Amino acid sequence: MAKLHPTRLHRSLTPDYVTHFRCTGPDCPDNCCTGWRVTLDKKTFVAYRQVKQPGLAELLPAHIKRNRSNATDASYASIQLDPASGECPFMQDRLCAVQRDLGEDYLSNTCNDYPRHTRRFADQIEQALTLSCPEAARLALLSPNAFDFVETTLTLREETISTTRPPKGLTLDQMNEVRLFCMQLIRTDALELWQRLAVLGLFCEQFSAILTTSTDAKLRELISNFTEMIERGWVIEALGDMKPDHATQAQIFAILWQKKNTRTHSELQRKTMEQITRGLGAVDESGIVGTDKLTEAYTVGVARLPDALCQTPHLLDHYLLNEMFRELFPFAVSSPYEHYLRLVTRYGLVRLMLAALCNSTERLPTPDELINVVQVFCRRYQHDQHFASHVNTAFKNSGWDKLEKVYRFLRA
């Protein structure tokens, strides 16, 4: 019998942590079957309409709905969540009834693929995971070897593999050279993380300026100049006088955080967001706090953060590396500098939430609590493209997208 979604084996490049990932199923503390609108590809939708399995034959048609406007084969229909629980109606005893009764082949591409993100880059298949999945976050953020890259064999549906095309003026080899330089920069132990981000911003700004007229010689010269700047210690000299601006960091990122601090069906998300609200100095459920108190709370929390991160020393580096590899940084937005702005905004929000966690109790947070913050951030912010677009537009309209102002976000 022909499979609904045929698969094949691919030799692939992945961070090491991806090879250890297994869905924890009913043990997951923040499962992906609650709170998210789940899309169905056309092939799966048609198959669900033909299911005769007792129970599912009645359940499936009642809870799937065609997308009548802007439908594509990849997003042809969606599953209607239970309005009271926010849960997928096919979840029974914390297990997926579709997978249990029909098999993995009957999962939609969305359900089958999450939390994986797979692409074809030149002749190479690459895969990363989104850290909105608790198990993926744990593996990526805890292991010191998480971002050792390895070759492995993956079983993949062809329709879940995205294809990368280079922007005008670049080859795939040039793209790869740039992205490897950017990732290596974030792994440069001789610089503090905020210094690495500062250099990355300057590189992306200059790379954006030459991109439309880029030649191989210009690109190599740019990378060579920045490599020399780092190796000779000029970065430390140039950034030595930069001071922390806790008031600006607290106010800007608290405003952005508040936009997504909304009700949730997830107990883990609710508890984590309450800890952050408390850590930012709010005294009631409104989450509202005065400017002075907010800055004070953030300053105390961010001062405690290094001690907390001693338990998970790779957390912030690995968070950034995962975003960069998963999104093919700096090529997923309209320009490398625009992509840099999105990365720095996410970093600033994650740091605000971690600082607030550190200020929410007298003890230092546990590694699990730190990881929960990153996972909850990714769950609530990362998948909202409207939010990312809104933030970059707001920064641009207010002048906060200029590199000299962005630098005020970096050092804590």
Short mmCIF file of C-alpha atoms in Angstrom, two decimals:
data_model
loop_
_atom_site.label_atom_id
_atom_site.label_comp_id
_atom_site.label_asym_id
_atom_site.label_seq_id
_atom_site.Cartn_x
_atom_site.Cartn_y
_atom_site.Cartn_z
CA MET A 1 0.00 0.00 0.00
CA ALA A 2 1.39 3.41 -1.01
CA LYS A 3 2.30 5.73 1.81
CA LEU A 4 0.36 8.96 2.20
CA HIS A 5 3.58 10.89 2.81
CA PRO A 6 6.56 9.04 1.28
CA THR A 7 9.95 9.49 2.97
CA ARG A 8 13.55 8.90 2.01
CA LEU A 9 16.90 8.84 3.76
CA HIS A 10 19.17 11.89 3.45
CA ARG A 11 22.71 12.46 4.62
CA SER A 12 22.41 15.65 6.63
CA LEU A 13 24.40 18.21 8.61
CA THR A 14 23.03 19.02 12.06
CA PRO A 15 24.18 20.37 15.41
CA ASP A 16 24.97 17.43 17.67
CA TYR A 17 21.99 18.06 19.95
CA VAL A 18 19.57 17.36 17.07
CA THR A 19 20.79 13.74 16.86
CA HIS A 20 19.72 13.17 20.50
CA PHE A 21 16.20 14.59 20.13
CA ARG A 22 13.21 12.36 20.79
CA CYS A 23 9.69 13.67 21.39
CA THR A 24 8.77 13.12 25.05
CA GLY A 25 5.08 12.74 24.15
CA PRO A 26 2.79 12.64 27.17
CA ASP A 27 5.63 13.74 29.47
CA CYS A 28 6.11 17.06 27.69
CA PRO A 29 5.48 20.00 30.08
CA ASP A 30 4.34 22.37 27.27
CA ASN A 31 3.14 20.22 24.40
CA CYS A 32 2.76 21.52 20.86
CA CYS A 33 -0.83 20.22 20.61
CA THR A 34 -2.17 23.02 22.81
CA GLY A 35 -2.56 26.70 22.01
CA TRP A 36 -1.40 26.67 18.39
CA ARG A 37 -3.43 26.75 15.22
CA VAL A 38 -2.32 23.66 13.30
CA THR A 39 -2.34 23.77 9.50
CA LEU A 40 -3.08 20.78 7.29
CA ASP A 41 -1.58 20.21 3.86
CA LYS A 42 -4.03 19.32 1.08
CA LYS A 43 -2.96 15.67 0.89
CA THR A 44 -3.62 15.16 4.62
CA PHE A 45 -6.94 17.03 4.49
CA VAL A 46 -8.21 14.80 1.66
CA ALA A 47 -7.05 11.67 3.51
CA TYR A 48 -8.82 12.73 6.72
CA ARG A 49 -12.06 13.15 4.78
CA GLN A 50 -11.82 9.49 3.74
CA VAL A 51 -11.01 7.94 7.14
CA LYS A 52 -13.42 5.15 8.14
CA GLN A 53 -11.80 4.35 11.50
CA PRO A 54 -14.50 4.25 14.25
CA GLY A 55 -14.28 7.37 16.42
CA LEU A 56 -11.93 9.25 14.11
CA ALA A 57 -14.38 9.04 11.22
CA GLU A 58 -16.72 11.33 13.15
CA LEU A 59 -14.09 13.36 14.97
CA LEU A 60 -11.90 14.39 12.02
CA PRO A 61 -14.54 16.06 9.79
CA ALA A 62 -16.03 17.88 12.77
CA HIS A 63 -12.78 19.62 13.69
CA ILE A 64 -11.02 20.41 10.42
CA LYS A 65 -11.84 23.45 8.35
CA ARG A 66 -10.84 24.49 4.84
CA ASN A 67 -8.91 27.70 4.45
CA ARG A 68 -11.16 29.43 1.92
CA SER A 69 -8.91 32.45 1.41
CA ASN A 70 -5.20 32.41 0.51
CA ALA A 71 -5.09 28.62 0.69
CA THR A 72 -2.04 26.76 -0.60
CA ASP A 73 -1.29 23.06 -0.82
CA ALA A 74 0.89 23.44 2.29
CA SER A 75 -1.75 25.38 4.25
CA TYR A 76 -4.99 24.01 2.83
CA ALA A 77 -6.96 23.58 6.05
CA SER A 78 -6.59 23.85 9.82
CA ILE A 79 -7.55 21.99 12.97
CA GLN A 80 -10.04 23.80 15.18
CA LEU A 81 -8.84 23.74 18.80
CA ASP A 82 -11.14 23.13 21.74
CA PRO A 83 -12.15 26.67 22.84
CA ALA A 84 -12.16 25.79 26.54
CA SER A 85 -8.83 23.98 26.83
CA GLY A 86 -7.05 25.31 23.73
CA GLU A 87 -6.13 21.69 22.99
CA CYS A 88 -6.19 19.79 19.72
CA PRO A 89 -9.42 17.70 19.71
CA PHE A 90 -7.45 14.64 18.62
CA MET A 91 -5.46 14.58 21.87
CA GLN A 92 -6.70 11.71 24.02
CA ASP A 93 -4.99 10.87 27.32
CA ARG A 94 -2.11 13.15 26.23
CA LEU A 95 -1.59 11.07 23.08
CA CYS A 96 -2.44 11.90 19.46
CA ALA A 97 -5.36 9.70 18.36
CA VAL A 98 -4.38 10.14 14.69
CA GLN A 99 -0.87 8.81 15.23
CA ARG A 100 -2.08 6.11 17.62
CA ASP A 101 -4.85 4.74 15.37
CA LEU A 102 -3.65 5.57 11.84
CA GLY A 103 0.12 5.80 12.22
CA GLU A 104 2.74 8.52 11.84
CA ASP A 105 2.22 8.62 8.06
CA TYR A 106 -1.20 10.26 8.65
CA LEU A 107 0.19 13.18 10.60
CA SER A 108 0.08 16.45 8.70
CA ASN A 109 3.39 17.87 7.55
CA THR A 110 3.12 20.48 10.31
CA CYS A 111 2.66 17.90 13.06
CA ASN A 112 5.22 15.52 11.63
CA ASP A 113 7.90 18.16 11.15
CA TYR A 114 7.71 20.16 14.39
CA PRO A 115 10.06 21.12 16.04
CA ARG A 116 12.36 20.43 13.09
CA HIS A 117 13.38 22.94 10.47
CA THR A 118 14.96 21.32 7.43
CA ARG A 119 16.41 22.92 4.30
CA ARG A 120 18.44 22.06 1.25
CA PHE A 121 21.48 24.34 1.03
CA ALA A 122 23.44 23.71 -2.17
CA ASP A 123 23.91 19.93 -2.15
CA GLN A 124 23.59 19.67 1.63
CA ILE A 125 20.53 18.92 3.79
CA GLU A 126 20.61 20.82 7.10
CA GLN A 127 18.34 20.48 10.10
CA ALA A 128 17.88 22.45 13.32
CA LEU A 129 15.13 22.49 15.95
CA THR A 130 13.05 25.35 17.27
CA LEU A 131 13.61 25.87 20.99
CA SER A 132 9.89 26.44 21.58
CA CYS A 133 9.94 22.68 22.17
CA PRO A 134 10.96 21.99 25.83
CA GLU A 135 13.05 18.93 24.99
CA ALA A 136 14.81 20.68 22.13
CA ALA A 137 15.58 23.64 24.41
CA ARG A 138 16.96 21.36 27.11
CA LEU A 139 19.27 19.57 24.70
CA ALA A 140 20.47 22.69 22.88
CA LEU A 141 21.06 24.88 25.93
CA LEU A 142 22.56 22.41 28.41
CA SER A 143 25.10 20.35 26.51
CA PRO A 144 28.55 21.92 25.98
CA ASN A 145 28.81 19.93 22.72
CA ALA A 146 25.37 20.87 21.42
CA PHE A 147 26.82 22.92 18.55
CA ASP A 148 29.47 20.53 17.37
CA PHE A 149 28.26 19.89 13.83
CA VAL A 150 27.94 16.29 12.71
CA GLU A 151 26.82 14.36 9.65
CA THR A 152 23.91 12.02 10.21
CA THR A 153 21.18 10.21 8.30
CA LEU A 154 17.63 11.57 8.56
CA THR A 155 14.34 10.13 7.33
CA LEU A 156 12.49 13.03 5.73
CA ARG A 157 9.37 13.87 3.79
CA GLU A 158 10.44 15.73 0.67
CA GLU A 159 7.68 18.33 1.04
CA THR A 160 9.05 19.43 4.43
CA ILE A 161 12.47 20.38 3.01
CA SER A 162 12.76 24.05 2.11
CA THR A 163 15.15 25.15 -0.63
CA THR A 164 17.58 28.06 -0.30
CA ARG A 165 18.27 30.43 -3.15
CA PRO A 166 21.02 33.06 -2.91
CA PRO A 167 20.15 36.76 -3.00
CA LYS A 168 21.07 38.70 -6.11
CA GLY A 169 24.82 39.21 -6.39
CA LEU A 170 25.85 36.24 -4.21
CA THR A 171 26.61 32.59 -4.80
CA LEU A 172 25.74 29.81 -2.38
CA ASP A 173 29.45 29.48 -1.57
CA GLN A 174 29.62 33.18 -0.65
CA MET A 175 26.49 32.84 1.48
CA ASN A 176 28.06 29.95 3.30
CA GLU A 177 31.29 31.86 3.87
CA VAL A 178 29.35 34.75 5.45
CA ARG A 179 27.16 32.61 7.67
CA LEU A 180 30.13 30.56 8.90
CA PHE A 181 32.01 33.76 9.74
CA CYS A 182 29.01 35.10 11.68
CA MET A 183 28.57 31.89 13.66
CA GLN A 184 32.28 31.64 14.37
CA LEU A 185 32.20 35.22 15.63
CA ILE A 186 29.52 34.31 18.19
CA ARG A 187 31.79 31.45 19.32
CA THR A 188 34.83 33.70 19.86
CA ASP A 189 35.67 33.14 23.52
CA ALA A 190 38.23 35.97 23.57
CA LEU A 191 35.33 38.48 23.45
CA GLU A 192 32.39 38.87 25.80
CA LEU A 193 29.06 38.06 24.23
CA TRP A 194 27.95 41.70 24.03
CA GLN A 195 31.22 42.54 22.24
CA ARG A 196 30.63 39.76 19.73
CA LEU A 197 27.15 41.13 19.05
CA ALA A 198 28.55 44.63 18.62
CA VAL A 199 31.07 43.42 16.01
CA LEU A 200 28.36 41.36 14.32
CA GLY A 201 26.22 44.48 13.98
CA LEU A 202 29.01 46.46 12.35
CA PHE A 203 29.75 43.56 10.00
CA CYS A 204 26.08 43.19 8.97
CA GLU A 205 25.79 46.95 8.44
CA GLN A 206 28.84 47.01 6.15
CA PHE A 207 27.88 43.77 4.42
CA SER A 208 24.41 45.18 3.67
CA ALA A 209 26.04 48.25 2.13
CA ILE A 210 28.14 46.23 -0.34
CA LEU A 211 25.63 43.42 -0.96
CA THR A 212 24.06 44.82 -4.14
CA THR A 213 27.46 45.40 -5.73
CA SER A 214 29.34 42.65 -3.96
CA THR A 215 32.23 40.93 -5.64
CA ASP A 216 34.17 37.99 -4.27
CA ALA A 217 37.15 40.26 -3.64
CA LYS A 218 35.10 42.80 -1.66
CA LEU A 219 33.51 40.10 0.47
CA ARG A 220 36.81 38.43 1.25
CA GLU A 221 38.33 41.79 2.12
CA LEU A 222 35.44 42.56 4.48
CA ILE A 223 35.77 39.24 6.29
CA SER A 224 39.57 39.58 6.40
CA ASN A 225 39.34 43.08 7.92
CA PHE A 226 36.97 41.93 10.65
CA THR A 227 39.06 38.84 11.39
CA GLU A 228 42.13 41.03 11.83
CA MET A 229 40.17 43.45 14.04
CA ILE A 230 39.27 40.60 16.37
CA GLU A 231 42.67 38.89 16.37
CA ARG A 232 44.57 42.10 17.12
CA GLY A 233 42.28 43.02 20.01
CA TRP A 234 41.04 46.22 18.38
CA VAL A 235 37.46 45.31 19.26
CA ILE A 236 38.17 45.43 22.99
CA GLU A 237 39.91 48.78 22.58
CA ALA A 238 37.11 50.29 20.49
CA LEU A 239 34.33 49.12 22.81
CA GLY A 240 36.15 49.70 26.08
CA ASP A 241 34.28 52.89 26.98
CA MET A 242 30.80 51.54 26.28
CA LYS A 243 28.69 51.67 29.47
CA PRO A 244 25.57 49.66 30.35
CA ASP A 245 22.29 51.51 29.79
CA HIS A 246 19.95 49.58 32.04
CA ALA A 247 17.18 52.18 31.92
CA THR A 248 16.91 52.02 28.13
CA GLN A 249 17.19 48.23 28.04
CA ALA A 250 14.54 47.77 30.72
CA GLN A 251 12.06 50.21 29.24
CA ILE A 252 12.36 49.20 25.57
CA PHE A 253 12.26 45.46 26.12
CA ALA A 254 9.62 45.56 28.85
CA ILE A 255 7.29 47.31 26.40
CA LEU A 256 7.92 44.59 23.82
CA TRP A 257 7.52 41.83 26.42
CA GLN A 258 4.21 43.25 27.61
CA LYS A 259 2.71 42.97 24.12
CA LYS A 260 2.79 39.17 24.36
CA ASN A 261 2.17 38.79 28.09
CA THR A 262 -1.32 37.43 27.51
CA ARG A 263 -3.40 34.59 28.91
CA THR A 264 -2.42 31.03 28.08
CA HIS A 265 -3.75 27.50 28.60
CA SER A 266 -0.24 26.26 29.37
CA GLU A 267 0.60 25.89 33.05
CA LEU A 268 4.35 26.15 32.35
CA GLN A 269 3.93 29.33 30.31
CA ARG A 270 1.61 30.87 32.89
CA LYS A 271 3.93 30.13 35.81
CA THR A 272 7.00 31.40 33.94
CA MET A 273 5.29 34.63 32.85
CA GLU A 274 4.09 35.24 36.42
CA GLN A 275 7.67 34.86 37.69
CA ILE A 276 8.85 37.40 35.11
CA THR A 277 6.05 39.84 35.95
CA ARG A 278 7.00 39.61 39.61
CA GLY A 279 10.70 39.95 38.83
CA LEU A 280 10.09 43.17 36.90
CA GLY A 281 8.58 44.73 40.01
CA ALA A 282 4.84 44.40 39.35
CA VAL A 283 2.73 44.05 42.48
CA ASP A 284 -0.52 42.85 40.88
CA GLU A 285 -1.82 40.89 37.90
CA SER A 286 -1.85 43.95 35.65
CA GLY A 287 1.90 43.70 35.21
CA ILE A 288 2.14 47.49 35.23
CA VAL A 289 5.20 48.94 36.95
CA GLY A 290 6.67 52.43 37.12
CA THR A 291 9.77 53.35 35.12
CA ASP A 292 12.08 53.81 38.12
CA LYS A 293 10.99 50.57 39.75
CA LEU A 294 11.31 48.70 36.47
CA THR A 295 14.87 49.93 35.93
CA GLU A 296 15.81 49.07 39.51
CA ALA A 297 14.34 45.55 39.23
CA TYR A 298 16.07 44.92 35.92
CA THR A 299 19.42 46.24 37.19
CA VAL A 300 19.31 43.93 40.21
CA GLY A 301 18.26 40.96 38.08
CA VAL A 302 20.85 41.49 35.37
CA ALA A 303 23.58 41.77 38.03
CA ARG A 304 22.57 38.34 39.37
CA LEU A 305 22.30 36.80 35.92
CA PRO A 306 26.02 35.87 35.47
CA ASP A 307 25.97 33.85 38.70
CA ALA A 308 22.80 32.08 37.57
CA LEU A 309 24.29 31.34 34.16
CA CYS A 310 27.31 29.66 35.76
CA GLN A 311 25.01 26.62 35.99
CA THR A 312 24.25 26.78 32.26
CA PRO A 313 27.29 28.61 30.82
CA HIS A 314 26.35 27.96 27.19
CA LEU A 315 22.74 29.09 27.38
CA LEU A 316 22.87 32.50 25.68
CA ASP A 317 25.58 31.56 23.18
CA HIS A 318 23.69 28.44 22.17
CA TYR A 319 20.38 30.28 21.94
CA LEU A 320 21.94 32.73 19.47
CA LEU A 321 23.74 30.00 17.51
CA ASN A 322 20.52 28.04 17.16
CA GLU A 323 18.63 31.05 15.84
CA MET A 324 21.43 31.85 13.41
CA PHE A 325 21.74 28.31 12.04
CA ARG A 326 17.98 27.70 11.93
CA GLU A 327 17.28 30.96 10.09
CA LEU A 328 20.32 30.92 7.76
CA PHE A 329 21.59 34.15 9.34
CA PRO A 330 21.97 36.82 8.00
CA PHE A 331 19.89 35.97 4.91
CA ALA A 332 16.32 35.39 6.15
CA VAL A 333 15.18 39.04 6.21
CA SER A 334 15.28 41.83 3.61
CA SER A 335 18.91 42.68 4.43
CA PRO A 336 21.65 41.29 6.69
CA TYR A 337 21.35 44.34 8.94
CA GLU A 338 17.58 43.87 9.26
CA HIS A 339 18.22 40.28 10.27
CA TYR A 340 20.76 41.47 12.82
CA LEU A 341 18.15 43.81 14.32
CA ARG A 342 15.76 40.90 14.73
CA LEU A 343 18.46 38.79 16.39
CA VAL A 344 19.43 41.57 18.83
CA THR A 345 15.78 42.26 19.68
CA ARG A 346 15.22 38.61 20.55
CA TYR A 347 18.43 38.54 22.57
CA GLY A 348 17.36 41.65 24.49
CA LEU A 349 13.95 40.18 25.28
CA VAL A 350 15.42 36.86 26.41
CA ARG A 351 17.92 38.68 28.64
CA LEU A 352 15.15 40.85 30.15
CA MET A 353 13.11 37.74 30.97
CA LEU A 354 16.13 35.94 32.44
CA ALA A 355 17.04 39.01 34.52
CA ALA A 356 13.47 39.25 35.79
CA LEU A 357 13.57 35.57 36.75
CA CYS A 358 16.76 36.20 38.73
CA ASN A 359 15.01 39.04 40.58
CA SER A 360 11.81 37.10 41.26
CA THR A 361 13.18 35.07 44.20
CA GLU A 362 15.95 35.38 46.77
CA ARG A 363 17.64 32.20 45.52
CA LEU A 364 19.29 31.81 42.14
CA PRO A 365 17.05 30.13 39.56
CA THR A 366 17.72 26.51 38.70
CA PRO A 367 18.99 25.42 35.26
CA ASP A 368 15.50 24.09 34.48
CA GLU A 369 13.95 27.48 35.27
CA LEU A 370 16.47 29.27 33.05
CA ILE A 371 15.78 26.89 30.18
CA ASN A 372 12.03 27.30 30.71
CA VAL A 373 12.39 31.06 30.16
CA VAL A 374 14.10 30.60 26.79
CA GLN A 375 11.59 27.94 25.75
CA VAL A 376 8.59 30.07 26.77
CA PHE A 377 10.08 33.07 24.98
CA CYS A 378 10.46 31.04 21.79
CA ARG A 379 6.95 29.61 22.15
CA ARG A 380 5.29 33.01 22.58
CA TYR A 381 7.43 35.29 20.40
CA GLN A 382 9.49 33.37 17.88
CA HIS A 383 6.59 31.95 15.86
CA ASP A 384 4.77 35.27 15.59
CA GLN A 385 6.03 36.83 12.35
CA HIS A 386 3.68 39.79 12.79
CA PHE A 387 5.39 40.57 16.10
CA ALA A 388 8.87 40.43 14.53
CA SER A 389 7.76 42.71 11.70
CA HIS A 390 6.08 45.11 14.16
CA VAL A 391 9.24 45.38 16.27
CA ASN A 392 11.54 46.14 13.32
CA THR A 393 9.06 48.70 11.96
CA ALA A 394 8.73 50.37 15.36
CA PHE A 395 12.51 50.53 15.73
CA LYS A 396 12.88 52.04 12.28
CA ASN A 397 10.12 54.63 12.79
CA SER A 398 11.59 55.74 16.13
CA GLY A 399 15.22 55.82 14.96
CA TRP A 400 16.26 52.97 17.26
CA ASP A 401 17.43 50.92 14.29
CA LYS A 402 20.64 52.97 13.96
CA LEU A 403 23.68 50.95 15.04
CA GLU A 404 24.93 53.55 17.54
CA LYS A 405 21.58 53.29 19.35
CA VAL A 406 21.38 49.52 19.06
CA TYR A 407 24.71 49.34 20.90
CA ARG A 408 22.94 50.70 23.99
CA PHE A 409 21.03 47.40 24.14
CA LEU A 410 24.09 45.20 24.27
CA ARG A 411 26.21 45.66 27.38
CA ALA A 412 24.50 44.71 30.62
#
